[in-house]
Coordinates of C-alpha atoms in Angstrom, one line a residue:
M617 CA 116.8 78.3 29.1
T618 CA 114.2 76.6 26.9
T619 CA 115.6 73.8 24.8
S620 CA 114.3 71.2 22.3
Y621 CA 115.7 68.4 24.5
E622 CA 114.5 66.8 27.7
S623 CA 116.9 65.4 30.3
V624 CA 116.7 61.7 30.9
D625 CA 118.5 62.2 34.3
Q626 CA 117.7 65.5 35.9
N627 CA 120.6 65.0 38.3
K628 CA 123.2 65.3 35.5
F629 CA 124.8 68.5 34.4
G630 CA 122.3 71.0 33.0
F631 CA 121.8 71.5 29.3
E632 CA 123.8 74.8 29.4
K633 CA 127.0 73.0 30.6
F634 CA 126.8 70.3 27.9
E635 CA 126.1 73.0 25.3
H636 CA 129.1 75.0 26.5
F637 CA 131.3 71.9 26.4
F638 CA 130.3 71.1 22.8
R639 CA 130.9 74.7 21.6
E640 CA 134.4 74.7 23.3
T641 CA 135.3 71.4 21.8
D642 CA 134.2 72.4 18.3
V643 CA 137.2 74.6 17.8
D644 CA 136.8 75.1 14.1
G645 CA 133.2 76.3 14.5
S646 CA 131.8 73.8 12.0
G647 CA 128.9 72.7 14.2
Y648 CA 130.4 69.2 14.5
I649 CA 133.1 67.6 16.7
D650 CA 135.7 65.4 15.0
Q651 CA 137.7 62.7 16.7
D652 CA 140.8 64.9 17.1
E653 CA 138.8 67.7 18.7
L654 CA 137.2 65.4 21.2
I655 CA 140.5 63.8 22.2
E656 CA 142.2 67.1 22.6
K657 CA 139.4 68.5 24.8
L658 CA 139.2 65.4 27.0
I659 CA 142.9 65.5 27.6
K660 CA 142.7 69.2 28.5
C661 CA 139.9 68.3 31.0
G662 CA 142.1 65.8 32.7
F663 CA 140.5 62.6 31.3
K664 CA 142.8 59.7 32.4
G665 CA 141.6 57.1 30.0
S666 CA 143.7 55.8 27.0
V667 CA 143.5 57.3 23.5
D668 CA 141.8 54.0 22.4
S669 CA 139.1 54.5 25.0
M670 CA 138.5 58.0 23.8
K671 CA 138.2 56.8 20.3
R672 CA 135.6 54.2 21.4
M673 CA 133.7 57.0 23.2
F674 CA 133.7 59.0 19.9
A675 CA 132.5 56.0 17.9
T676 CA 129.7 55.3 20.3
A677 CA 128.4 58.9 20.1
D678 CA 128.8 59.1 16.3
T679 CA 125.6 57.2 15.7
S680 CA 125.3 58.3 12.0
G681 CA 128.8 56.9 11.3
D682 CA 129.9 59.9 9.3
G683 CA 133.1 60.5 11.2
Q684 CA 131.8 63.5 13.2
I685 CA 129.5 64.1 16.2
S686 CA 126.6 66.5 15.6
F687 CA 125.2 68.6 18.5
H688 CA 122.1 66.3 18.5
E689 CA 124.3 63.1 18.7
F690 CA 126.3 64.7 21.5
M691 CA 123.2 65.6 23.5
V692 CA 121.7 62.1 23.1
A693 CA 125.1 60.5 24.2
M694 CA 125.0 62.8 27.2
G695 CA 121.6 61.5 28.3
F696 CA 119.2 63.8 26.7
K697 CA 116.4 62.8 24.4
L698 CA 114.5 64.6 21.7
S699 CA 111.4 66.4 22.7
P700 CA 108.2 65.9 20.5
K701 CA 108.8 69.3 18.9
H702 CA 112.4 68.5 18.0
K703 CA 111.3 65.1 16.6
G704 CA 108.8 66.9 14.4
D705 CA 111.4 69.3 13.2
M706 CA 113.9 66.5 12.5
M707 CA 111.3 64.5 10.5
R708 CA 110.3 67.5 8.4
F709 CA 114.0 68.2 7.7
V710 CA 114.7 64.6 6.6
F711 CA 111.6 64.5 4.4
S712 CA 112.7 67.8 2.8
E713 CA 116.1 66.4 2.0
Y714 CA 114.5 63.6 0.0
D715 CA 112.0 65.9 -1.7
T716 CA 113.8 66.4 -5.0
H717 CA 110.7 67.9 -6.7
G718 CA 110.2 70.5 -4.0
N719 CA 106.5 69.8 -3.8
R720 CA 106.4 68.3 -0.3
K721 CA 105.7 64.9 -1.6
I722 CA 107.7 61.7 -1.1
H723 CA 107.2 58.4 -3.1
I724 CA 106.3 55.4 -1.0
S725 CA 109.4 53.6 -2.3
Q726 CA 111.7 56.1 -0.5
L727 CA 110.2 55.7 2.9
E728 CA 112.2 52.7 4.0
K729 CA 115.4 54.7 3.6
I730 CA 113.8 57.6 5.5
F731 CA 112.6 55.3 8.3
K732 CA 116.1 54.0 8.8
E733 CA 117.1 57.6 9.9
F734 CA 114.2 57.6 12.3
E735 CA 115.0 54.3 14.0
K736 CA 117.1 55.7 16.9
H737 CA 114.3 58.2 17.8
F738 CA 111.2 56.0 17.8
V739 CA 110.3 52.6 19.2
R740 CA 109.2 49.7 16.8
G741 CA 105.5 50.1 17.5
E742 CA 105.6 53.8 16.6
L743 CA 107.6 53.1 13.4
R744 CA 105.1 50.3 12.5
R745 CA 102.2 52.7 12.9
M746 CA 104.0 55.3 10.8
R747 CA 104.5 52.8 8.0
E748 CA 100.8 51.8 8.1
L749 CA 99.7 55.4 8.0
A750 CA 101.9 56.1 5.0
E751 CA 100.3 53.2 3.1
K752 CA 96.9 54.6 3.8
M753 CA 97.8 58.1 2.8
K754 CA 99.6 57.4 -0.5
D755 CA 97.9 58.7 -3.6
S756 CA 97.2 56.7 -6.8
A757 CA 100.8 57.4 -8.0
G758 CA 102.3 56.2 -4.7
F759 CA 103.2 59.7 -3.4
V760 CA 102.6 60.9 0.2
D761 CA 102.1 64.5 1.1
Y762 CA 104.5 64.6 4.0
E763 CA 103.2 67.8 5.6
E764 CA 99.8 66.2 5.9
Y765 CA 101.4 62.9 6.9
L766 CA 103.3 64.6 9.8
K767 CA 100.1 66.4 10.9
Q768 CA 98.3 63.1 11.1
I769 CA 101.1 61.5 13.1
Q770 CA 100.8 64.3 15.6
I771 CA 97.0 63.9 15.8
Q772 CA 96.9 60.1 15.9
Q773 CA 100.0 59.2 17.9
G774 CA 100.9 62.4 19.7
I775 CA 104.6 61.5 19.5
I776 CA 105.7 64.6 17.6
K777 CA 104.7 68.3 17.6
M778 CA 104.5 70.2 14.4
E779 CA 104.5 74.0 13.8
Q780 CA 102.5 75.1 10.8
L781 CA 104.6 76.2 7.9
K782 CA 104.3 79.9 7.1
P783 CA 103.6 80.7 3.5
K784 CA 106.4 82.4 1.7
P785 CA 105.6 86.2 1.4
K786 CA 104.8 87.2 -2.2
K787 CA 107.2 89.7 -3.7
P788 CA 105.2 92.9 -4.5
E789 CA 104.9 93.7 -8.2
E790 CA 106.7 96.8 -9.2
P791 CA 104.6 99.4 -11.0
V792 CA 105.9 100.6 -14.4
V793 CA 105.3 104.3 -15.2
E794 CA 104.5 105.1 -18.8
K795 CA 104.8 108.7 -20.0
V796 CA 102.4 109.4 -22.8
S797 CA 103.8 112.8 -23.6
A798 CA 105.2 115.9 -22.0
T799 CA 101.8 117.4 -21.6
T800 CA 99.5 114.4 -21.0
V801 CA 98.8 112.6 -17.7
T802 CA 101.3 109.9 -16.7
S803 CA 99.6 106.5 -16.3
T804 CA 100.6 103.6 -14.0
F805 CA 100.2 99.9 -14.7
T806 CA 101.5 96.6 -13.4
A807 CA 104.5 95.1 -15.2
P808 CA 103.9 91.8 -17.0
P809 CA 105.8 88.8 -15.7
P810 CA 109.3 88.3 -17.2
K811 CA 109.7 86.0 -20.1
M812 CA 111.1 82.6 -19.3
Y813 CA 114.6 81.7 -20.5
N814 CA 114.3 80.2 -23.9
G815 CA 117.7 78.4 -23.9
P816 CA 118.3 74.7 -23.2
K817 CA 116.0 73.1 -20.8
M818 CA 118.4 72.8 -17.8
V819 CA 118.1 72.9 -14.0
Q820 CA 120.9 74.0 -11.7
L821 CA 121.2 71.7 -8.7
T822 CA 123.5 72.3 -5.7
Y823 CA 124.1 69.3 -3.3
K824 CA 126.0 69.8 -0.1
L825 CA 127.7 67.4 2.3
H826 CA 130.1 67.4 5.3
Y827 CA 132.9 65.0 4.8
R828 CA 136.5 65.1 5.9
V829 CA 139.2 63.8 3.5
P830 CA 142.5 62.6 5.0
K831 CA 144.8 65.4 5.9
G832 CA 147.5 66.1 3.3
S833 CA 145.7 64.3 0.5
D834 CA 144.5 65.9 -2.7
D835 CA 141.2 63.9 -2.6
K836 CA 138.0 65.8 -3.5
L837 CA 134.3 65.1 -3.0
A838 CA 132.5 64.7 -6.3
I839 CA 129.3 63.4 -7.8
L840 CA 129.0 60.7 -10.5
G841 CA 125.8 59.6 -12.2
D842 CA 124.3 57.8 -15.1
I843 CA 123.7 60.9 -17.4
P844 CA 126.4 62.6 -19.4
E845 CA 126.2 65.8 -17.3
L846 CA 127.3 63.7 -14.3
G847 CA 130.0 61.7 -16.1
K848 CA 128.1 58.5 -17.0
W849 CA 130.1 56.8 -14.2
N850 CA 133.4 57.9 -15.7
P851 CA 135.6 59.5 -12.9
A852 CA 137.4 61.6 -15.5
D853 CA 134.1 63.4 -16.1
A854 CA 132.9 63.6 -12.4
V855 CA 131.5 66.9 -11.2
I856 CA 134.0 68.1 -8.6
G857 CA 132.9 69.8 -5.4
T858 CA 134.3 72.9 -3.7
E859 CA 135.3 72.8 0.0
S860 CA 134.7 76.1 1.8
P861 CA 136.4 77.0 4.0
I862 CA 139.3 74.8 2.9
G863 CA 139.8 72.1 5.5
S864 CA 136.4 72.5 7.1
G865 CA 134.9 69.4 5.5
W866 CA 131.9 71.4 4.0
W867 CA 131.5 70.6 0.3
S868 CA 129.2 72.0 -2.4
V869 CA 128.7 70.5 -5.8
I870 CA 126.9 72.6 -8.4
M871 CA 125.5 70.7 -11.4
E872 CA 123.6 71.6 -14.6
V873 CA 121.3 68.8 -15.6
P874 CA 118.5 68.4 -18.1
A875 CA 115.1 69.4 -16.9
E876 CA 112.4 66.8 -16.2
T877 CA 114.9 64.0 -16.1
P878 CA 115.2 61.1 -13.7
F879 CA 118.8 60.1 -12.9
E880 CA 120.9 58.0 -10.6
W881 CA 124.0 59.2 -8.8
K882 CA 126.4 58.7 -5.9
W883 CA 128.9 60.7 -3.8
V884 CA 132.4 59.7 -4.6
V885 CA 135.9 60.6 -3.4
I886 CA 138.4 61.0 -6.2
P887 CA 142.0 62.4 -6.5
K888 CA 142.7 65.7 -8.1
S889 CA 143.9 63.9 -11.2
K890 CA 140.4 62.3 -11.6
C891 CA 142.1 59.1 -12.8
H892 CA 140.2 56.7 -10.5
I893 CA 137.7 56.4 -7.6
V894 CA 139.2 56.4 -4.1
R895 CA 135.8 55.6 -2.5
W896 CA 132.2 55.1 -3.4
E897 CA 129.7 56.2 -0.8
I898 CA 127.9 52.9 -1.3
E899 CA 130.0 49.9 -2.4
Y900 CA 130.3 49.8 -6.2
G901 CA 127.5 47.7 -7.5
G902 CA 125.3 48.6 -4.6
P903 CA 122.1 50.7 -4.9
N904 CA 122.4 54.1 -6.4
R905 CA 120.6 57.3 -5.3
T906 CA 117.7 58.3 -7.5
A907 CA 116.6 61.9 -8.2
Y908 CA 114.4 63.9 -10.6
S909 CA 115.7 67.2 -11.9
G910 CA 112.4 69.1 -12.0
D911 CA 111.1 71.9 -14.2
R912 CA 113.5 74.0 -16.3
N913 CA 114.8 77.4 -15.2
Q914 CA 114.9 76.3 -11.6
I915 CA 117.9 76.7 -9.1
I916 CA 117.5 74.1 -6.4
T917 CA 119.8 73.7 -3.4
H918 CA 119.8 70.8 -1.0
T919 CA 121.4 71.9 2.2
H920 CA 122.7 68.6 3.3
I921 CA 122.7 65.1 1.7
P922 CA 124.7 62.9 4.1
W923 CA 127.1 60.3 3.0
Q924 CA 125.7 56.7 3.2
D925 CA 127.4 53.5 4.3
W926 CA 130.5 55.3 5.6
T927 CA 133.6 53.2 6.1
K928 CA 136.5 54.7 7.9
Y929 CA 139.8 55.5 6.2

């Protein structure tokens, strides 16, 4: 079986056995293992350690600190490391999550946050050379084309392997048939592009997150921001997310925001009554997330924007 991981110790169980263990432990099929699932599985397997020791094992594997173990975190904890191809895929994914414009460019000011996510996969020297390369490749406005940047990392350092992105196939234009009369020849021509929506200049954004609220609570995941459409930091006007399936921890928040508008925002946990903030993702008064809405008439979905500075309930 070909995988994106390389075994640190070839004498350990094979990849397939670890993968099977993970799938069996992930009983809700979410793609993540929570603490209860791991403890239940270890007990079934005859693990003799204490519950506290199992909790410590979980905390050690949960390197992102988000209260759940991803398949990648599990494989790293089991003695596997990322292959160059998987490193490249991971970097491209992280960059795309920060690419709020959708133009494959990242501002140099965002790179330190991004490099924080790379620290567990690269040594200091590799990260230093990545920073130096980004400084050389930024344009006059401070933006880095991250696809070209990743390509240069592959060429110059050889620590990642990138697959070339395939261009999106163009949707064929449908011909429109115009009948001149019952007796004349029917002519065919290409339909003109549809007219743009002439209403308010708005953009629909969908942000997604995996976060488990305490069982039995009525807490909800929501977004607060500094513009009226995001509540102007007032919890009573927060944009509430939808959890689907219920109890899975997968939340989506759909927002309508003005086009071509910079804004600041944070994930928050609020009760159903929206009367106060249960938790800020980053301590209140700490740095906010920044985003730019983009051109009007767009529908933009960010598949996963992880919670930052998690603290346990």
